[in-house]
Coordinates of C-alpha atoms and ligand atoms in Angstrom, one line a residue:
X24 CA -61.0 -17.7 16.3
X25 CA -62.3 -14.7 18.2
X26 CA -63.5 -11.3 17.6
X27 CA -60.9 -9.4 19.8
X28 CA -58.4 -7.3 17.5
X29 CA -56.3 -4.4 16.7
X30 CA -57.0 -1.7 15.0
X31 CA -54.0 0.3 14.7
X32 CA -53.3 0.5 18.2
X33 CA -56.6 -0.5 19.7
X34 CA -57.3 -3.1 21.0
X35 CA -61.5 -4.2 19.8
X36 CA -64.3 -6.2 20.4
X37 CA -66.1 -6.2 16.9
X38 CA -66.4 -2.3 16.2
X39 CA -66.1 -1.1 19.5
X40 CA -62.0 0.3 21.2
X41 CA -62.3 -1.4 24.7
X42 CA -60.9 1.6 26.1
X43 CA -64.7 3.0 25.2
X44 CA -65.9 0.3 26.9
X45 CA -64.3 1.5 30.4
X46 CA -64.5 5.0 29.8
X47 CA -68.3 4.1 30.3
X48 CA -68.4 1.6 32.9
X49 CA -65.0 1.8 34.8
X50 CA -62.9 -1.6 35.4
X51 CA -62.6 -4.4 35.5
X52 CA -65.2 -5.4 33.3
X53 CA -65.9 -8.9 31.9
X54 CA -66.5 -8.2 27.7
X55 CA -68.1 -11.2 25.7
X56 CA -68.4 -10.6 21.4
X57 CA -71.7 -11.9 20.4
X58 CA -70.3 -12.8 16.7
X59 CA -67.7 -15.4 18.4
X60 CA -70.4 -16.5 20.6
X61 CA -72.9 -17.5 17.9
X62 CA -70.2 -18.6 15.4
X63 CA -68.7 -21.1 18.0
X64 CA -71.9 -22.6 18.2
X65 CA -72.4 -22.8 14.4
X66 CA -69.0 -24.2 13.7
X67 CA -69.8 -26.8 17.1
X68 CA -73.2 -27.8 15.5
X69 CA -72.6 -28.1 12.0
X70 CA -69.6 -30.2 12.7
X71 CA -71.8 -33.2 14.3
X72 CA -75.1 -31.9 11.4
X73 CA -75.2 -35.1 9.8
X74 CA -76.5 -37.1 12.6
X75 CA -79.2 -36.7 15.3
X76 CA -77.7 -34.9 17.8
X77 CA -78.5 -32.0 20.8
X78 CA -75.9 -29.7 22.3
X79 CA -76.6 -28.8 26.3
X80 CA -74.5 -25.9 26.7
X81 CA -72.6 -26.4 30.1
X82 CA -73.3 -23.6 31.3
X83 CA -71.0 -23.7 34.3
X84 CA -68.5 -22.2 32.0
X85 CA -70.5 -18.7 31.6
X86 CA -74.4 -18.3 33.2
X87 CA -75.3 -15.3 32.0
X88 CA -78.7 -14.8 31.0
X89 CA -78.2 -12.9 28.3
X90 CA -75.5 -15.5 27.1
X91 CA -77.6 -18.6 27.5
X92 CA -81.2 -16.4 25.9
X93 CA -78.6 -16.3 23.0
X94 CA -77.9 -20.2 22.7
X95 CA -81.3 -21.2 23.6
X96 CA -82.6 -19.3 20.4
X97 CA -80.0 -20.8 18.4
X98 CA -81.5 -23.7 19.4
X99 CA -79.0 -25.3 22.4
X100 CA -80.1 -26.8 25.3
X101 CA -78.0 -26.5 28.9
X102 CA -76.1 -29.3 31.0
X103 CA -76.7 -28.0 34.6
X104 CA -75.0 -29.2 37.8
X105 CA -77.7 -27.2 40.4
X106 CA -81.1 -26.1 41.4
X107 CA -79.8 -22.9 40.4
X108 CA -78.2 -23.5 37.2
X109 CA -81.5 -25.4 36.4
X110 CA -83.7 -21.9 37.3
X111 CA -81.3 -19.6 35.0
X112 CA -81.2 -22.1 32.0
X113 CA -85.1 -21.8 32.5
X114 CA -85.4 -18.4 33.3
X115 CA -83.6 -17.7 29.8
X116 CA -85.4 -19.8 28.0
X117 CA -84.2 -22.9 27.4
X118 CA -86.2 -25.6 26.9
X119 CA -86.5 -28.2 29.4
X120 CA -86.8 -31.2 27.1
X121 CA -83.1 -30.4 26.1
X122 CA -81.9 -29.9 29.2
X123 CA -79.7 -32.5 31.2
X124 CA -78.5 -32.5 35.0
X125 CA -75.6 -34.4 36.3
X126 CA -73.7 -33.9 39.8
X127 CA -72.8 -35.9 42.7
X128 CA -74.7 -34.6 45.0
X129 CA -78.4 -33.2 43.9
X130 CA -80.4 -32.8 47.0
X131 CA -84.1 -33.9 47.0
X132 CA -85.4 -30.4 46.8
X133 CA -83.0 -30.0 43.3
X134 CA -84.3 -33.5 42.1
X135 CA -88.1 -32.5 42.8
X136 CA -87.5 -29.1 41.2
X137 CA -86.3 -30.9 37.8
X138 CA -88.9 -33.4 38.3
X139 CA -91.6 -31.0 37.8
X140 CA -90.1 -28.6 35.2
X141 CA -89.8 -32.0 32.8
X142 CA -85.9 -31.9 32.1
X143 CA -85.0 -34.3 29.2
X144 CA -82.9 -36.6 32.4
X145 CA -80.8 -36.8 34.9
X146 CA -77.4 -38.1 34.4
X147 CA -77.3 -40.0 37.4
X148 CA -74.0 -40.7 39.2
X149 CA -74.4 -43.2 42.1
X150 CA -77.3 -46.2 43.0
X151 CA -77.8 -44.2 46.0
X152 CA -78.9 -41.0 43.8
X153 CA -80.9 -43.3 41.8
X154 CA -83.1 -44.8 44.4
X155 CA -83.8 -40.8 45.9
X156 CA -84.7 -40.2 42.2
X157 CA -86.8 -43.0 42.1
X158 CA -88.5 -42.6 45.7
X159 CA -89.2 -38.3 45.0
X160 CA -90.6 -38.9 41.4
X161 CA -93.1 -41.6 42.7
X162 CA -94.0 -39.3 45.8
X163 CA -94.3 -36.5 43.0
X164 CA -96.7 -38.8 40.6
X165 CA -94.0 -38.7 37.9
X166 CA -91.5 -40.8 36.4
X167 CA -88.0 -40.0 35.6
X168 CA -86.1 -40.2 32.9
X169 CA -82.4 -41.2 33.5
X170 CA -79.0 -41.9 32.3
X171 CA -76.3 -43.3 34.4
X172 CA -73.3 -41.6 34.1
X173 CA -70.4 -44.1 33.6
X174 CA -67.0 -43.2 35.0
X175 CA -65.1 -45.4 32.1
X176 CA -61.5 -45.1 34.2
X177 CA -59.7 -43.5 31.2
X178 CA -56.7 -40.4 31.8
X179 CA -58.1 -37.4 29.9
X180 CA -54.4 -36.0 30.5
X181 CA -55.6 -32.5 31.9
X182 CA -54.7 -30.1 34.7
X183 CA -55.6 -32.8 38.0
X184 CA -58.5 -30.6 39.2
X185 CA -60.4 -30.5 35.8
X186 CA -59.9 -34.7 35.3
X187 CA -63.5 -36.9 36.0
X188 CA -62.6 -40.0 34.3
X189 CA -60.7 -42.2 37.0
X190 CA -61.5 -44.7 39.2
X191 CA -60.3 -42.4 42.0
X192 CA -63.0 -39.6 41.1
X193 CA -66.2 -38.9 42.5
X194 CA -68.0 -38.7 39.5
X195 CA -70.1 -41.5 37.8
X196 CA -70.9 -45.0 38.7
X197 CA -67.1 -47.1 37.7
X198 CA -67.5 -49.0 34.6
X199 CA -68.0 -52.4 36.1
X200 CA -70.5 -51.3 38.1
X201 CA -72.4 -50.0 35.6
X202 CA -74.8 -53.1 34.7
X203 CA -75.7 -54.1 37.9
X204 CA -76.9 -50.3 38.2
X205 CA -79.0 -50.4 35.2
X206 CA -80.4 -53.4 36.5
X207 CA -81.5 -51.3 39.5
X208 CA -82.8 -49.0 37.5
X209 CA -84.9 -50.9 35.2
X210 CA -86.6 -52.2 38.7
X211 CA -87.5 -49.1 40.1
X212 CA -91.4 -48.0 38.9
X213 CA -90.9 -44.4 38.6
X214 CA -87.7 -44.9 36.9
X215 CA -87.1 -44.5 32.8
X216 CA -83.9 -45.4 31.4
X217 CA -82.8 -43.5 28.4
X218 CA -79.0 -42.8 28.1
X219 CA -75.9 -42.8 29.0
X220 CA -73.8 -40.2 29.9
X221 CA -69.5 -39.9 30.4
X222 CA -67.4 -36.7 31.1
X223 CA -63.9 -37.5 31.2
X224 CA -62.9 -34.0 31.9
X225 CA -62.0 -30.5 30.8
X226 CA -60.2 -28.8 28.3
X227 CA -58.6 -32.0 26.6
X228 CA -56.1 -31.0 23.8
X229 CA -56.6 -34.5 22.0
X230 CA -58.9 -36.4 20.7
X231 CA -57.9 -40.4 21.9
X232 CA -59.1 -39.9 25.8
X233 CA -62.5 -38.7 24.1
X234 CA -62.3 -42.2 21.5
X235 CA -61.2 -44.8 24.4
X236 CA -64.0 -43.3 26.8
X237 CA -66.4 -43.5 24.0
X238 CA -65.5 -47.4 22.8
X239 CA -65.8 -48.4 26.6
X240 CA -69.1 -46.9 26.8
X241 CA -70.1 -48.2 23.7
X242 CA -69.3 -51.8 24.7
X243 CA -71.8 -51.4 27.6
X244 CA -74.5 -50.0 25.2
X245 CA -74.5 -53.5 23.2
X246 CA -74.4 -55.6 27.0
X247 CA -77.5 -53.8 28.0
X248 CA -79.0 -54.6 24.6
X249 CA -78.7 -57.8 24.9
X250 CA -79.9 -57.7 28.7
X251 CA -83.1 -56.1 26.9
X252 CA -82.0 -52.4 28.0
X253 CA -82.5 -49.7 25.5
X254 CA -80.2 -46.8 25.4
X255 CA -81.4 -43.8 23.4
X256 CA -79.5 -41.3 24.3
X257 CA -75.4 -41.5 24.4
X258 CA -73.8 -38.0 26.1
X259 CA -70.3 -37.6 25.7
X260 CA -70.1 -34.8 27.7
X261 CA -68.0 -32.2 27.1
X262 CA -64.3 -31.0 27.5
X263 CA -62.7 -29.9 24.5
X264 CA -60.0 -27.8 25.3
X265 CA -59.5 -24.3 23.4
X266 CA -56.2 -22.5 22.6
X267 CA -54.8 -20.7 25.5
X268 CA -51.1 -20.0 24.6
X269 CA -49.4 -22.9 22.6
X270 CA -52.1 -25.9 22.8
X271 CA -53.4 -26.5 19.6
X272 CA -56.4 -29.0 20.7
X273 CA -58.4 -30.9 17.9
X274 CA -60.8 -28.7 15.5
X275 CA -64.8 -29.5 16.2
X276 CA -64.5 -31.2 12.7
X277 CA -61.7 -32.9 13.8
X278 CA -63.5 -34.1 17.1
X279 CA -66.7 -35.1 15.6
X280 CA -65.1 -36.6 12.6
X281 CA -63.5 -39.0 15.4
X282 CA -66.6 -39.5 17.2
X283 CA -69.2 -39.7 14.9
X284 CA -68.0 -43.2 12.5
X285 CA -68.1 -45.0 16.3
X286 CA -71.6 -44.4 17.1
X287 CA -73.1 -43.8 13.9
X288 CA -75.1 -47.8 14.0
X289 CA -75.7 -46.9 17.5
X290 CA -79.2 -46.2 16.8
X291 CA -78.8 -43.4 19.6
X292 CA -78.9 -39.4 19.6
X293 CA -76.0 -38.3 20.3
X294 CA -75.8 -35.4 23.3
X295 CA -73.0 -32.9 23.7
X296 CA -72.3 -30.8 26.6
X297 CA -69.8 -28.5 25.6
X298 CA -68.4 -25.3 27.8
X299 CA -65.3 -23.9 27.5
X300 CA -64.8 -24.3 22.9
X301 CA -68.2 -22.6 22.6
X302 CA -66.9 -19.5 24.8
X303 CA -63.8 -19.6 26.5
X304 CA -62.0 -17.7 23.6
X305 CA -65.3 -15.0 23.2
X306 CA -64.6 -13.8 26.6
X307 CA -61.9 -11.5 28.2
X308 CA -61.3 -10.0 31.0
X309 CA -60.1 -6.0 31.0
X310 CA -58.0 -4.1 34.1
X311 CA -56.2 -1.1 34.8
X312 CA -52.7 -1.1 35.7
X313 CA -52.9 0.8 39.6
X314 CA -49.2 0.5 40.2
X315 CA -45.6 -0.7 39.0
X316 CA -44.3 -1.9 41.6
X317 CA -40.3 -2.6 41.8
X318 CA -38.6 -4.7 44.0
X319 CA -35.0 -5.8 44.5
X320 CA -36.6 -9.5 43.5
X321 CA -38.8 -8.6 40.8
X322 CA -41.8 -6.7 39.6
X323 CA -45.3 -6.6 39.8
X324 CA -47.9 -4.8 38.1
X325 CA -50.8 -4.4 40.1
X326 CA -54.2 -4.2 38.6
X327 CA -57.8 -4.1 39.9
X328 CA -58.8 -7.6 39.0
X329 CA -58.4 -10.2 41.7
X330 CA -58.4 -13.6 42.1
X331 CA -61.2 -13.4 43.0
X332 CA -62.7 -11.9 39.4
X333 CA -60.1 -14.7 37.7
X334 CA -59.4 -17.4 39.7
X335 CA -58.2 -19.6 37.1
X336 CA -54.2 -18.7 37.1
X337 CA -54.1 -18.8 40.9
X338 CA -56.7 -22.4 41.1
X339 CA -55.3 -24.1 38.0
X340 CA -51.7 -22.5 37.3
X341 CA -53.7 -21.6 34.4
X342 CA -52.2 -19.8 31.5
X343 CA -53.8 -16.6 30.3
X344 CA -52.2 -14.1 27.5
X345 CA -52.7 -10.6 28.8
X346 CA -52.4 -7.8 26.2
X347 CA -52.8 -4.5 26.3
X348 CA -55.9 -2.6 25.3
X349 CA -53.5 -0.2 23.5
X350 CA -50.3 -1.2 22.3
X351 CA -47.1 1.2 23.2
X352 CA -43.9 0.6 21.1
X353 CA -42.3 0.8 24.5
X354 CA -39.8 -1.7 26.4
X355 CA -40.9 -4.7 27.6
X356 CA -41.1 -5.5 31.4
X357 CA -41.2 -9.3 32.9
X358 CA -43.3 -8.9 36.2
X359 CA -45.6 -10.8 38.0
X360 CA -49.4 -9.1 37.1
X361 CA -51.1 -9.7 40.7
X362 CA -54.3 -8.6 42.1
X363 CA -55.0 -6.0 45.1
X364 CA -55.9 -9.8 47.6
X365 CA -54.4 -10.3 50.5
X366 CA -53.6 -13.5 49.1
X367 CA -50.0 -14.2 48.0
X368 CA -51.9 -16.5 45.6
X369 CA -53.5 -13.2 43.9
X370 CA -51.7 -13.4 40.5
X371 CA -53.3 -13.4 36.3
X372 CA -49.8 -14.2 35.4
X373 CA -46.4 -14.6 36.4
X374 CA -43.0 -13.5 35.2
X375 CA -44.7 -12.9 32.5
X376 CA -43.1 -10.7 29.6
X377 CA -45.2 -7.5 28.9
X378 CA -45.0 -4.8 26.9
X379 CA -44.5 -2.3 29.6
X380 CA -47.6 -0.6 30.6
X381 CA -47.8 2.6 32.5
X382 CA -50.2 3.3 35.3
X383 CA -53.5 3.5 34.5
X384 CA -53.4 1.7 31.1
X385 CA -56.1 -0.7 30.3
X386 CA -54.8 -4.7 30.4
X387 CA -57.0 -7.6 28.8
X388 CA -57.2 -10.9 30.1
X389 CA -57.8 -13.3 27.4
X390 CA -59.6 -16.4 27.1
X391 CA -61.8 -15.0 30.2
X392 CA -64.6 -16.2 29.0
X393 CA -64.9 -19.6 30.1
X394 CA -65.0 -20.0 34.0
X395 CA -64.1 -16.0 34.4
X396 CA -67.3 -14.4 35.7
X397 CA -68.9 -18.1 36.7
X398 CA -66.2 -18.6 39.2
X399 CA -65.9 -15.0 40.7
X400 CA -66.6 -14.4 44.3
X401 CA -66.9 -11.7 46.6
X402 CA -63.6 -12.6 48.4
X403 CA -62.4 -9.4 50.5
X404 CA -65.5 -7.7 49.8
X405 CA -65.3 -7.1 46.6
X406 CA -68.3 -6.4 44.3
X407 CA -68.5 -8.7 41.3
X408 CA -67.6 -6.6 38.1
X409 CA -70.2 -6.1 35.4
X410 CA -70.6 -8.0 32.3
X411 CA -70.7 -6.3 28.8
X412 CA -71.6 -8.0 25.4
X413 CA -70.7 -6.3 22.4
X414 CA -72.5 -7.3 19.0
X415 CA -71.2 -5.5 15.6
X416 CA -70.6 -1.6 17.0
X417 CA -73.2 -1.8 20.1
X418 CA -72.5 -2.5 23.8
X419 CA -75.1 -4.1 26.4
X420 CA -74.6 -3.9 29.9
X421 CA -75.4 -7.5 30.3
X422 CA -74.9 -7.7 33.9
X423 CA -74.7 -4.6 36.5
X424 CA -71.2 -4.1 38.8
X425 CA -72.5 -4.9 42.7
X426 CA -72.4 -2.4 44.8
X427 CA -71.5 -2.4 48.8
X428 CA -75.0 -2.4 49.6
X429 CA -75.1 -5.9 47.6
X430 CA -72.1 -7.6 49.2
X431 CA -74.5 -7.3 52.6
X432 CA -77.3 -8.0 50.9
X433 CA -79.3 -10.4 53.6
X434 CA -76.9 -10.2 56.3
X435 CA -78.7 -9.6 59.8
X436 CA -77.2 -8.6 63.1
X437 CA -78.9 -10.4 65.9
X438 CA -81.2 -8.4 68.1
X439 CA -78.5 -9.1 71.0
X440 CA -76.0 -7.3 69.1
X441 CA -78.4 -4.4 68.6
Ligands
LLP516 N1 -70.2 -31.8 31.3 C1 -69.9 -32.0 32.6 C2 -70.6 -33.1 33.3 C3 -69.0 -31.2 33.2 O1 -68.7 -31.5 34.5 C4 -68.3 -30.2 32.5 C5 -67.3 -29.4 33.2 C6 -68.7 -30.0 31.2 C7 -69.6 -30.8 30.6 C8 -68.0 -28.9 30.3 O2 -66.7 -29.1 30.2 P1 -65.9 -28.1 29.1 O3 -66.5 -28.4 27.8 O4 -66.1 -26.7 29.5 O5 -64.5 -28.6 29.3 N2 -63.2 -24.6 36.2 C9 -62.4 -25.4 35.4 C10 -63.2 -26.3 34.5 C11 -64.1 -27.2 35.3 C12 -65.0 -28.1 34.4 C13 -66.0 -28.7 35.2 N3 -66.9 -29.5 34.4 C14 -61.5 -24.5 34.6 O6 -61.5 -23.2 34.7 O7 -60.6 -24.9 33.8

């Protein structure tokens, strides 16, 4: 559970009334609570304690230094997918030995980068990827440490965009494929096999996807034993789901109660990479109501987050409850909650039953906290809102709101134009 609650009418984060929060800073304002944070990591961890095992924080799901300085001293690593995400996992921290990089497409500057900083592997994803590994760590003096990450071909039965796990996706090397690769890889000289890696997809609501992936994977690990192939290193990657409205997806108990009897003779460490459990639900996202706007068709209330802040209902059809930050004993109002794009796609929610707000009243997002802030853009020139984490009855500003000067930050008008 999370630390966002009511007190009488106000709506908190911890100790501090979110309408304090934007008195300060103005909205819209990603708001994170440190005590759901740490705990979802606690509860994560000491579900899989009793066997050897390392969580890499995808941070995809939320980058923000201050976030990730906070898991890497509670001793998570990060799953990175960039050059980038590599430099901020480093830059807060984290230590590179539990750190693990997967993605279709590394480019030889990304691969040298992680070469040189010692990451604990690359979860490799094609035979093509694994001979550029190969040829830039022997140019570079070093060997690499790899797993392959298998694409076992099972349904994760989640939103089509956030599925990985079929034959029809880009991700991994398919299942049968997968020896003949390792046989590849155990010929290349600056090449070290240690794991295996599968992601099957995000935010699963059960636990069966996550068990079938796992036994296919697990057959492979005893073929390449008995090729003479060591595996040390299973990663299960990540992907369970968090409650957004009605789901109620598998406990981390649950989960690693499922997972850990099937590779507990393995012999291996066991790698996590979850996102979205550890801080979808310690996340939201607050707005102020501009306008009501009424139409013969229907209603809207018009706020001053975008799709672009939240681009999860509008990408996914995701679900996200919106509440208000202080709760009227008014009527209730079924409106569309849109966005100030020009994008007819600009919607949080839609006829969605509200508690009518009036204009100017403070909205909150929920479960923003998880590929809110990470997916933002600047669409229609709009800065990037600030970041705020609260811990007990103190607020940090843990990321500034951009400013027009930063939305043209390195743009240059040719001289001809001058
Ligand atoms: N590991 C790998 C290799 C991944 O690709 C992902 C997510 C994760 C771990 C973490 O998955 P999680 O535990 O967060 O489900 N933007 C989408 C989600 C995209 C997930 C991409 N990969 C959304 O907002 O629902």
């Amino acid at each position: 559970m999370h630390d966002f609650f009511y007190k009488g009418s106000e709506l908190h984060c911890e100790a501090v009334p979110v309408s304090l929060i934007a008195k300060r800073l103005g909205t819209p304002f990603y708001l994170y609570s440190y005590s759901t944070l740490s705990r979802h990591l606690k509860v994560f961890d000491r579900a899989f304690n009793k066997y050897p095992h390392v969580i890499c924080f995808a941070i995809k799901a939320c980058s923000n230094l201050a976030i990730l300085r906070l898991y890497a001293r509670e001793g998570a690593g990060a799953d990175v997918v960039s050059g980038g995400e590599l430099f901020r996992s480093l830059k807060a921290g984290m230590e590179p030995k539990k750190i693990v990089y997967a993605g279709v497409g590394k480019t030889d500057e990304e691969i040298l980068y992680a070469l040189k900083k010692g990451i604990l592997m690359f979860n490799v994803e094609s035979s093509e990827e694994l001979r550029a590994i190969d040829r830039i760590a022997k140019k570079a003096g070093k060997k690499a440490r790899v797993a392959l990450r298998v694409n076992p071909d099972i349904d994760a039965r989640t939103h089509p965009y956030i599925a990985t796990g079929l034959r029809d996706h880009k991700f991994g090397i398919p299942i049968e494929e997968a020896i003949e690769n390792y046989r590849l890889a155990r010929k290349l000289s600056n090449i070290e096999i240690v794991g295996i890696h599968k992601h099957i997809g995000s935010q699963l609501t059960e636990v069966s996807p996550f068990v079938d992936a796992l036994n296919r994977i697990l057959i492979l690990v005893n073929e390449l034993k008995a090729e003479g192939i060591g595996i040390k290193y299973i990663n299960i990657g990540g992907g369970l789901g968090i409650t957004y409205n009605d789901e109620s997806p598998p406990h981390p108990e649950e989960f690693a109660k499922a997972i850990l009897p099937l590779v507990k003779d393995s012999g291996c460490t066991l790698i996590l990479e979850p996102g979205r459990v550890l801080v979808g639900n310690a996340g939201i996202l607050v707005t102020k109501v501009l306008y009501i706007k009424k139409t013969r068709e229907k209603n809207f209330v018009i706020v001053d987050a975008g799709m672009n802040d939240l681009i999860r209902p509008t990408l996914y059809g995701a679900y996200q409850k919106i509440i208000p930050a202080k709760k009227r004993k008014d009527s209730t109002i079924t409106a569309d909650v849109v966005g100030p794009i020009c994008e007819s796609a600009d919607f949080l929610a839609k006829d969605r039953k509200l508690s009518l707000p009036k204009e100017g009243d403070l909205m909150a997002v929920m479960s923003a906290g998880a590929y809110g802030f990470t997916m933002a853009s600047n669409y229609n020139s709009r800065p990037r809102v600030p970041e705020v984490l609260v811990k007990g009855s103190r607020i940090f500003l843990i990321r500034e709101r951009e400013n027009y000067d930063d939305l043209i930050r390195g743009e240059k008008i040719p001289r001809f134009l001058e």
